[in-house]
Amino acid sequence: MFALSDSQYRRCLMLMVAFHIGIIAASNYLVQLPFTLLGFHTTWGAFSFPFIFLATDLTVRLFGKGPARAIILRVMLPALIVSYVVSVVFPRGSFAGIEALGEWNLFVARIALASFLAYVIGQLLDVQVFDRLRRLAWWVAPVCSTVLGNLADTYAFFATAFYNSPDPFMAAHWMEIAAVDYAIKLAISLLFFLPLYGLLLAWLTRRLMVWTGHADLAPRTA
């Protein structure tokens, strides 16, 4: 793990916070777009949100649990606001206009709250699991943290957002959609993001050795 100077820490923190907020905004739009995959109902948000777990795992591996938690704390409130704004302005994937923000929307507020809770629960669990397993083989921590983090995130979101929802389709199918969503996230993460994690880890480690001027340190000595 790399020790950063104050300016390096602030720069990395701002970049990662912006990345997380961008993925949350995109996912809150895409989760409103259901489609059928092999006869099962799911949403396009299943394909975008795993990027956050990839970024969080790399942050814990390279910089430690503290910076990863700092990112989550800084993203929490903006994520809640962004989730509400995106869901109001783009209801069910259509554009309602900025003027839609002038009227309080309880249904959309529930989706925003669900996104907020799911993000915090999923990411904090991801950080904790990854940090406990990071001393094992390079792939063990990202696999275990992804499996558990995505499980908590997915069901926290769909249960909060769509249980007894006024949207008849989502109220009737949220458990099926959540299960398929989780399966897709796992497939994407384990088949595509795990190899990508390995490649990015190697590349970022080389870049950070040049940037910080020292080698990657073991967690216990960093």
XYZ file of N, CA and C in Angstrom:
666
model
N 0.843 -1.179 0.000
C 0.000 0.000 0.000
C 0.882 1.232 0.000
N 0.424 2.319 -0.629
C 1.240 3.506 -0.833
C 0.854 4.617 0.140
N 1.881 5.263 0.694
C 1.658 6.438 1.542
C 1.694 7.674 0.655
N 0.659 8.509 0.728
C 0.538 9.678 -0.130
C 0.859 10.950 0.627
N 1.399 11.923 -0.083
C 1.536 13.263 0.500
C 0.145 13.888 0.588
N 0.043 15.028 1.284
C -1.255 15.677 1.449
C -1.874 16.060 0.101
N -1.056 16.604 -0.808
C -1.587 17.013 -2.107
C -1.988 15.799 -2.946
N -1.192 14.735 -2.888
C -1.527 13.513 -3.616
C -2.809 12.890 -3.066
N -2.953 12.913 -1.755
C -4.151 12.354 -1.114
C -5.392 13.117 -1.559
N -5.321 14.450 -1.547
C -6.476 15.269 -1.939
C -6.832 15.041 -3.404
N -5.827 14.913 -4.262
C -6.080 14.709 -5.686
C -6.754 13.362 -5.928
N -6.242 12.309 -5.304
C -6.844 10.984 -5.463
C -8.261 10.970 -4.905
N -8.450 11.637 -3.769
C -9.763 11.656 -3.131
C -10.794 12.323 -4.026
N -10.427 13.464 -4.615
C -11.367 14.178 -5.488
C -11.716 13.364 -6.722
N -10.714 12.717 -7.307
C -10.959 11.908 -8.497
C -11.887 10.741 -8.204
N -11.651 10.058 -7.078
C -12.459 8.891 -6.749
C -13.870 9.287 -6.336
N -14.017 10.393 -5.626
C -15.352 10.869 -5.258
C -16.147 11.208 -6.515
N -15.533 11.906 -7.461
C -16.206 12.257 -8.718
C -16.579 10.997 -9.500
N -15.693 10.008 -9.500
C -15.977 8.755 -10.213
C -17.167 8.041 -9.592
N -17.199 7.932 -8.269
C -18.301 7.259 -7.583
C -19.624 7.965 -7.853
N -19.641 9.286 -7.767
C -20.882 10.036 -7.992
C -21.353 9.849 -9.437
N -20.418 9.838 -10.386
C -20.777 9.641 -11.782
C -21.408 8.275 -12.029
N -20.842 7.232 -11.417
C -21.396 5.883 -11.576
C -22.763 5.782 -10.911
N -22.932 6.412 -9.755
C -24.231 6.398 -9.065
C -25.288 7.080 -9.925
N -24.951 8.233 -10.497
C -25.903 8.957 -11.351
C -26.297 8.113 -12.557
N -25.309 7.505 -13.204
C -25.603 6.666 -14.368
C -26.451 5.462 -13.986
N -26.128 4.844 -12.859
C -26.858 3.647 -12.435
C -28.289 3.970 -12.038
N -28.514 5.135 -11.418
C -29.865 5.519 -11.035
C -30.739 5.820 -12.254
N -30.129 6.220 -13.327
C -30.871 6.368 -14.576
C -31.132 4.996 -15.203
N -30.095 4.167 -15.273
C -30.199 2.888 -15.964
C -31.078 1.879 -15.221
N -31.187 2.010 -13.882
C -32.011 1.066 -13.132
C -33.494 1.261 -13.433
N -33.851 2.390 -14.037
C -35.236 2.645 -14.420
C -35.590 2.037 -15.779
N -34.617 1.386 -16.395
C -34.823 0.819 -17.733
C -34.788 -0.704 -17.660
N -35.920 -1.339 -17.353
C -35.944 -2.804 -17.281
C -35.928 -3.431 -18.665
N -35.409 -4.645 -18.744
C -35.481 -5.420 -19.981
C -35.440 -6.895 -19.601
N -35.675 -7.747 -20.564
C -35.727 -9.186 -20.318
C -34.463 -9.841 -20.857
N -33.823 -10.631 -20.011
C -32.605 -11.342 -20.390
C -32.826 -12.831 -20.158
N -32.849 -13.598 -21.236
C -33.070 -15.048 -21.171
C -34.352 -15.384 -20.401
N -35.372 -14.545 -20.603
C -36.657 -14.784 -19.965
C -36.798 -14.219 -18.579
N -35.737 -13.571 -18.031
C -35.780 -12.998 -16.691
C -35.765 -11.469 -16.772
N -36.447 -10.826 -15.829
C -36.488 -9.365 -15.781
C -35.252 -8.829 -15.050
N -34.628 -7.818 -15.623
C -33.498 -7.152 -14.983
C -33.472 -5.701 -15.461
N -32.427 -4.945 -15.097
C -32.293 -3.546 -15.533
C -30.867 -3.312 -16.030
N -30.699 -2.227 -16.788
C -29.374 -1.907 -17.319
C -28.412 -1.433 -16.230
N -28.956 -1.061 -15.076
C -28.085 -0.627 -13.985
C -27.168 -1.720 -13.482
N -27.539 -2.980 -13.735
C -26.702 -4.101 -13.304
C -25.339 -4.085 -13.990
N -25.244 -3.422 -15.139
C -23.996 -3.426 -15.905
C -23.068 -2.269 -15.543
N -23.600 -1.257 -14.873
C -22.778 -0.082 -14.568
C -22.283 -0.043 -13.127
N -23.114 -0.475 -12.179
C -22.762 -0.281 -10.767
C -21.524 -1.068 -10.325
N -21.206 -2.245 -10.892
C -19.996 -2.957 -10.448
C -18.709 -2.148 -10.579
N -18.704 -1.091 -11.399
C -17.504 -0.261 -11.513
C -17.118 0.347 -10.164
N -18.118 0.638 -9.310
C -17.825 1.229 -8.007
C -17.053 0.245 -7.139
N -17.444 -1.028 -7.169
C -16.740 -2.021 -6.364
C -15.313 -2.210 -6.858
N -15.123 -2.155 -8.163
C -13.779 -2.242 -8.723
C -12.914 -1.098 -8.199
N -13.455 0.114 -8.239
C -12.702 1.287 -7.789
C -12.419 1.224 -6.292
N -13.418 0.812 -5.497
C -13.237 0.733 -4.048
C -12.187 -0.301 -3.677
N -12.219 -1.458 -4.318
C -11.248 -2.508 -4.010
C -9.827 -2.069 -4.349
N -9.661 -1.393 -5.468
C -8.332 -0.880 -5.818
C -7.862 0.160 -4.818
N -8.784 0.995 -4.328
C -8.427 2.018 -3.345
C -7.949 1.383 -2.046
N -8.686 0.365 -1.565
C -8.280 -0.307 -0.328
C -6.931 -0.989 -0.508
N -6.750 -1.645 -1.655
C -5.504 -2.380 -1.890
C -4.299 -1.448 -1.979
N -4.454 -0.318 -2.639
C -3.317 0.563 -2.890
C -3.083 1.583 -1.779
N -4.161 2.032 -1.105
C -4.012 3.129 -0.150
C -4.512 2.805 1.254
N -5.214 1.686 1.423
C -5.669 1.323 2.750
C -7.144 1.609 2.978
N -7.650 1.125 4.131
C -9.059 1.241 4.461
C -9.478 2.685 4.722
N -8.584 3.482 5.310
C -8.921 4.869 5.660
C -9.348 5.713 4.471
N -8.536 5.799 3.416
C -8.945 6.572 2.241
C -10.229 6.063 1.594
N -10.428 4.736 1.586
C -11.656 4.188 1.006
C -12.874 4.647 1.799
N -12.788 4.631 3.115
C -13.893 5.109 3.949
C -14.094 6.617 3.784
N -13.004 7.354 3.597
C -13.119 8.797 3.388
C -13.885 9.096 2.104
N -13.660 8.304 1.057
C -14.390 8.470 -0.199
C -15.873 8.236 0.030
N -16.210 7.154 0.734
C -17.614 6.819 0.987
C -18.303 7.939 1.772
N -17.646 8.459 2.797
C -18.233 9.523 3.610
C -18.482 10.782 2.792
N -17.582 11.092 1.869
C -17.742 12.287 1.050
C -18.775 12.099 -0.067
N -19.036 10.861 -0.447
C -19.981 10.588 -1.523
C -21.412 10.497 -0.996
N -21.599 10.163 0.277
C -22.922 9.850 0.826
C -23.976 10.914 0.522
N -23.747 12.154 0.943
C -24.742 13.211 0.745
C -24.908 13.576 -0.724
N -23.811 13.807 -1.480
C -23.995 14.064 -2.921
C -24.715 12.922 -3.631
N -24.473 11.676 -3.209
C -25.142 10.532 -3.838
C -26.645 10.598 -3.621
N -27.059 10.997 -2.428
C -28.485 11.120 -2.130
C -29.122 12.200 -3.004
N -28.462 13.335 -3.129
C -28.990 14.448 -3.931
C -29.017 14.082 -5.412
N -27.903 13.530 -5.894
C -27.808 13.156 -7.305
C -28.851 12.092 -7.650
N -29.043 11.130 -6.749
C -30.024 10.075 -6.990
C -31.422 10.660 -7.166
N -31.778 11.604 -6.315
C -33.106 12.208 -6.403
C -33.252 13.024 -7.689
N -32.262 13.855 -7.986
C -32.330 14.722 -9.163
C -32.429 13.902 -10.443
N -31.571 12.879 -10.568
C -31.579 12.049 -11.779
C -32.924 11.344 -11.941
N -33.458 10.820 -10.836
C -34.717 10.075 -10.918
C -35.911 10.976 -11.210
N -35.856 12.245 -10.767
C -36.949 13.183 -11.043
C -36.879 13.702 -12.475
N -35.691 14.087 -12.897
C -35.523 14.675 -14.227
C -35.653 13.620 -15.325
N -35.261 12.372 -15.018
C -35.348 11.290 -16.004
C -36.209 10.141 -15.466
N -37.498 10.361 -15.242
C -38.352 9.295 -14.719
C -38.544 8.189 -15.749
N -38.246 6.952 -15.321
C -38.388 5.772 -16.184
C -37.653 5.932 -17.520
N -36.551 6.653 -17.480
C -35.732 6.806 -18.666
C -36.125 7.921 -19.606
N -37.236 8.620 -19.323
C -37.658 9.735 -20.169
C -37.200 11.053 -19.536
N -37.188 12.115 -20.333
C -36.752 13.420 -19.839
C -37.967 14.250 -19.469
N -38.094 14.586 -18.166
C -39.239 15.347 -17.679
C -38.962 16.834 -17.595
N -37.698 17.230 -17.733
C -37.351 18.642 -17.656
C -36.959 19.052 -16.250
N -36.158 20.106 -16.174
C -35.682 20.598 -14.880
C -36.835 21.073 -14.000
N -37.917 21.546 -14.624
C -39.053 22.049 -13.851
C -39.700 20.966 -12.994
N -39.437 19.712 -13.298
C -39.996 18.620 -12.489
C -39.459 18.647 -11.063
N -38.313 19.287 -10.875
C -37.739 19.378 -9.536
C -38.556 20.299 -8.620
N -39.450 21.089 -9.201
C -40.254 22.011 -8.403
C -41.335 21.327 -7.594
N -41.610 20.059 -7.869
C -42.652 19.325 -7.149
C -42.039 18.103 -6.475
N -42.302 17.975 -5.153
C -41.743 16.863 -4.400
C -42.340 15.549 -4.884
N -41.483 14.572 -5.149
C -41.910 13.274 -5.665
C -41.525 12.200 -4.650
N -42.525 11.688 -3.913
C -42.263 10.720 -2.855
C -41.729 9.405 -3.414
N -42.260 8.963 -4.553
C -41.809 7.711 -5.158
C -40.332 7.796 -5.536
N -39.956 8.921 -6.142
C -38.563 9.109 -6.544
C -37.670 9.275 -5.321
N -38.186 9.972 -4.293
C -37.411 10.141 -3.059
C -37.105 8.788 -2.430
N -38.046 7.856 -2.545
C -37.825 6.509 -2.022
C -36.715 5.803 -2.788
N -36.672 5.975 -4.098
C -35.592 5.382 -4.896
C -34.248 6.004 -4.518
N -34.246 7.320 -4.310
C -33.013 8.011 -3.930
C -32.515 7.514 -2.574
N -33.439 7.372 -1.615
C -33.057 6.856 -0.302
C -32.532 5.432 -0.413
N -33.179 4.630 -1.255
C -32.734 3.251 -1.459
C -31.315 3.214 -2.031
N -31.051 4.093 -2.991
C -29.724 4.164 -3.588
C -28.685 4.574 -2.548
N -29.059 5.530 -1.704
C -28.173 6.010 -0.643
C -27.838 4.881 0.334
N -28.868 4.182 0.834
C -28.654 3.104 1.795
C -27.851 1.964 1.185
N -28.194 1.608 -0.045
C -27.502 0.501 -0.701
C -26.028 0.821 -0.912
N -25.746 2.047 -1.323
C -24.352 2.450 -1.549
C -23.550 2.363 -0.258
N -24.084 2.958 0.820
C -23.348 2.992 2.081
C -23.143 1.581 2.634
N -24.210 0.779 2.672
C -24.106 -0.581 3.209
C -23.161 -1.433 2.363
N -23.368 -1.398 1.051
C -22.555 -2.221 0.166
C -21.082 -1.849 0.189
N -20.794 -0.554 0.174
C -19.398 -0.127 0.121
C -18.669 -0.334 1.443
N -19.331 -0.051 2.560
C -18.684 -0.268 3.855
C -18.402 -1.758 4.075
N -19.336 -2.615 3.664
C -19.102 -4.054 3.774
C -17.970 -4.480 2.848
N -17.955 -3.943 1.644
C -16.907 -4.255 0.673
C -15.527 -3.889 1.231
N -15.421 -2.693 1.810
C -14.145 -2.233 2.372
C -13.701 -3.137 3.512
N -14.635 -3.479 4.412
C -14.301 -4.287 5.574
C -13.831 -5.678 5.175
N -14.568 -6.330 4.272
C -14.209 -7.676 3.841
C -12.878 -7.663 3.098
N -12.705 -6.693 2.191
C -11.469 -6.625 1.410
C -10.270 -6.421 2.333
N -10.414 -5.514 3.308
C -9.288 -5.210 4.196
C -8.891 -6.436 5.027
N -9.861 -7.256 5.420
C -9.563 -8.454 6.206
C -8.822 -9.506 5.388
N -9.055 -9.535 4.074
C -8.523 -10.617 3.235
C -7.389 -10.179 2.323
N -6.967 -8.942 2.417
C -6.024 -8.393 1.446
C -4.648 -9.055 1.500
N -4.293 -9.717 2.601
C -2.977 -10.343 2.714
C -2.917 -11.700 2.019
N -4.074 -12.207 1.591
C -4.112 -13.494 0.887
C -3.783 -13.282 -0.593
N -3.950 -14.306 -1.412
C -3.696 -14.181 -2.855
C -4.463 -12.990 -3.419
N -3.922 -12.343 -4.443
C -4.436 -11.060 -4.914
C -5.916 -11.105 -5.301
N -6.413 -12.296 -5.711
C -7.782 -12.394 -6.202
C -8.796 -12.723 -5.103
N -8.351 -13.197 -3.936
C -9.283 -13.630 -2.888
C -10.102 -12.463 -2.347
N -9.435 -11.376 -2.008
C -10.143 -10.230 -1.419
C -11.164 -9.613 -2.373
N -10.809 -9.323 -3.637
C -11.826 -8.749 -4.523
C -12.994 -9.687 -4.813
N -12.744 -11.004 -4.868
C -13.840 -11.941 -5.112
C -14.810 -11.954 -3.937
N -14.287 -12.131 -2.730
C -15.153 -12.218 -1.546
C -15.869 -10.899 -1.273
N -15.163 -9.784 -1.388
C -15.790 -8.484 -1.114
C -16.851 -8.163 -2.159
N -16.617 -8.570 -3.404
C -17.596 -8.334 -4.466
C -18.850 -9.170 -4.253
N -18.685 -10.439 -3.907
C -19.828 -11.322 -3.683
C -20.709 -10.786 -2.554
N -20.114 -10.437 -1.423
C -20.890 -9.987 -0.267
C -21.373 -8.551 -0.430
N -20.514 -7.679 -0.955
C -20.897 -6.279 -1.126
C -22.037 -6.106 -2.106
N -21.968 -6.801 -3.229
C -23.045 -6.720 -4.218
C -24.347 -7.315 -3.703
N -24.260 -8.390 -2.905
C -25.458 -8.994 -2.327
C -26.165 -7.997 -1.414
N -25.416 -7.365 -0.517
C -26.005 -6.392 0.402
C -26.550 -5.187 -0.354
N -25.779 -4.686 -1.290
C -26.182 -3.507 -2.058
C -27.462 -3.768 -2.853
N -27.510 -4.887 -3.563
C -28.634 -5.176 -4.458
C -29.942 -5.308 -3.696
N -29.950 -6.136 -2.655
C -31.207 -6.375 -1.952
C -31.611 -5.192 -1.072
N -30.643 -4.446 -0.554
C -30.982 -3.231 0.195
C -31.671 -2.222 -0.724
N -31.169 -2.085 -1.946
C -31.763 -1.132 -2.883
C -33.167 -1.546 -3.311
N -33.313 -2.760 -3.826
C -34.604 -3.160 -4.390
C -35.689 -3.288 -3.319
N -35.328 -3.771 -2.138
C -36.328 -3.882 -1.072
C -36.799 -2.512 -0.619
N -35.880 -1.574 -0.464
C -36.241 -0.223 -0.016
C -37.001 0.533 -1.092
N -36.597 0.375 -2.338
C -37.181 1.170 -3.420
C -38.515 0.632 -3.916
N -38.687 -0.683 -3.960
C -39.813 -1.225 -4.718
C -40.744 -2.173 -3.958
N -40.454 -2.462 -2.677
C -41.402 -3.272 -1.913
C -42.694 -2.470 -1.704
N -43.836 -3.037 -2.098
C -45.121 -2.320 -2.050
C -45.056 -0.983 -2.797
N -44.344 -0.968 -3.902
C -44.170 0.257 -4.678
C -45.452 0.620 -5.430
N -45.694 1.917 -5.673
C -46.827 2.313 -6.523
C -46.636 1.943 -7.990
N -45.417 1.569 -8.369
C -45.157 1.077 -9.716
C -45.537 -0.403 -9.738
N -46.640 -0.783 -10.384
C -47.135 -2.167 -10.322
C -46.118 -3.191 -10.818
N -45.427 -2.861 -11.915
C -44.468 -3.813 -12.470
C -43.330 -4.081 -11.485
N -42.730 -3.015 -10.943
C -41.602 -3.185 -10.028
C -42.048 -3.808 -8.712
N -43.257 -3.471 -8.252
C -43.771 -4.068 -7.016
C -43.955 -5.576 -7.164
N -44.373 -5.995 -8.350
C -44.632 -7.414 -8.584
C -43.367 -8.215 -8.869
N -42.365 -7.564 -9.429
C -41.203 -8.314 -9.927
C -39.888 -7.950 -9.233
N -39.915 -7.140 -8.149
C -38.648 -6.640 -7.612
C -37.731 -7.753 -7.106
N -38.298 -8.819 -6.531
C -37.447 -9.895 -6.033
C -36.770 -10.644 -7.187
N -37.531 -10.877 -8.253
C -36.941 -11.513 -9.431
C -35.878 -10.625 -10.051
N -36.208 -9.335 -10.181
C -35.257 -8.393 -10.775
C -34.001 -8.296 -9.924
N -34.172 -8.274 -8.601
C -33.017 -8.190 -7.704
C -32.127 -9.415 -7.854
N -32.726 -10.594 -7.938
C -31.944 -11.827 -8.071
C -31.175 -11.859 -9.382
N -31.854 -11.487 -10.477
C -31.186 -11.472 -11.785
C -30.124 -10.371 -11.816
N -30.448 -9.219 -11.230
C -29.506 -8.112 -11.153
C -28.233 -8.540 -10.430
N -28.417 -9.241 -9.312
C -27.265 -9.716 -8.538
C -26.448 -10.733 -9.337
N -27.136 -11.642 -10.022
C -26.428 -12.642 -10.823
C -25.623 -11.994 -11.942
N -26.209 -10.986 -12.583
C -25.495 -10.288 -13.657
C -24.280 -9.549 -13.104
N -24.463 -8.872 -11.953
C -23.341 -8.158 -11.335
C -22.202 -9.118 -11.015
N -22.538 -10.280 -10.460
C -21.500 -11.250 -10.133
C -20.805 -11.757 -11.390
N -21.585 -12.066 -12.414
C -20.996 -12.569 -13.657
C -20.051 -11.535 -14.264
N -20.511 -10.286 -14.323
C -19.682 -9.223 -14.885
C -18.426 -9.030 -14.043
N -18.600 -8.985 -12.719
C -17.480 -8.722 -11.825
C -16.444 -9.836 -11.866
N -16.891 -11.092 -11.826
C -15.959 -12.208 -11.738
C -15.353 -12.582 -13.091
N -16.135 -12.424 -14.161
C -15.635 -12.807 -15.486
C -14.835 -11.699 -16.164
N -15.225 -10.450 -15.912
C -14.593 -9.332 -16.613
C -13.820 -8.401 -15.680
N -14.428 -8.043 -14.522
C -13.787 -7.068 -13.651
C -12.630 -7.647 -12.846
N -12.678 -8.946 -12.526
C -11.557 -9.530 -11.784
C -10.275 -9.516 -12.620
N -10.304 -9.961 -13.879
C -9.094 -9.798 -14.704
C -8.707 -8.333 -14.875
N -9.723 -7.454 -15.035
C -9.431 -6.029 -15.166
C -8.790 -5.496 -13.896
N -9.272 -5.966 -12.739
C -8.677 -5.575 -11.459
C -7.194 -5.932 -11.426
N -6.870 -7.154 -11.842
C -5.475 -7.571 -11.853
C -4.613 -6.711 -12.759
N -5.123 -6.393 -13.946
C -4.372 -5.548 -14.884
C -4.199 -4.138 -14.351
N -5.301 -3.562 -13.822
C -5.235 -2.203 -13.284
C -4.330 -2.130 -12.058
N -4.375 -3.157 -11.220
C -3.519 -3.178 -10.032
C -2.048 -3.145 -10.424
N -1.672 -3.959 -11.402
C -0.279 -3.984 -11.850
C 0.127 -2.645 -12.458
N -0.765 -2.075 -13.297
C -0.446 -0.806 -13.959
C -0.381 0.340 -12.959
N -1.354 0.425 -12.062
C -1.382 1.500 -11.079
C -0.211 1.391 -10.106
N 0.171 0.179 -9.754
C 1.317 -0.007 -8.854
C 2.580 0.554 -9.480
N 2.783 0.267 -10.780
C 3.964 0.816 -11.460
C 3.919 2.332 -11.519
N 2.730 2.891 -11.837
C 2.590 4.348 -11.920
C 2.801 5.006 -10.562
N 2.279 4.398 -9.517
C 2.385 4.986 -8.181
C 3.799 4.903 -7.637
N 4.557 3.888 -8.061
C 5.962 3.823 -7.658
C 6.737 5.011 -8.217
N 6.387 5.433 -9.431
C 7.018 6.620 -10.026
C 6.490 7.883 -9.365
N 5.168 7.942 -9.129
C 4.518 9.143 -8.610
C 4.906 9.443 -7.162
N 4.920 8.380 -6.307
C 5.197 8.593 -4.886
C 6.673 8.443 -4.540
N 7.429 7.766 -5.405
C 8.850 7.611 -5.156
C 9.211 6.450 -4.259
N 8.248 5.564 -3.946
C 8.576 4.388 -3.147
C 7.754 3.197 -3.600
N 8.176 2.019 -3.149
C 7.517 0.782 -3.556
C 6.249 0.545 -2.742
N 5.434 -0.388 -3.223
C 4.226 -0.792 -2.531
C 4.614 -1.453 -1.210
N 4.078 -0.940 -0.097
C 4.431 -1.453 1.213
C 3.404 -2.477 1.698
N 3.830 -3.392 2.529
C 2.890 -4.356 3.116
C 1.932 -3.610 4.024
N 0.679 -4.046 4.155
C -0.303 -3.346 4.973
C 0.131 -3.103 6.410
N 0.830 -4.053 7.006
C 1.205 -3.934 8.409
C 2.296 -2.902 8.646
N 3.051 -2.510 7.598
C 4.140 -1.560 7.770
C 3.855 -0.203 7.173
N 2.722 -0.061 6.432
C 2.428 1.202 5.754
C 1.885 2.225 6.733
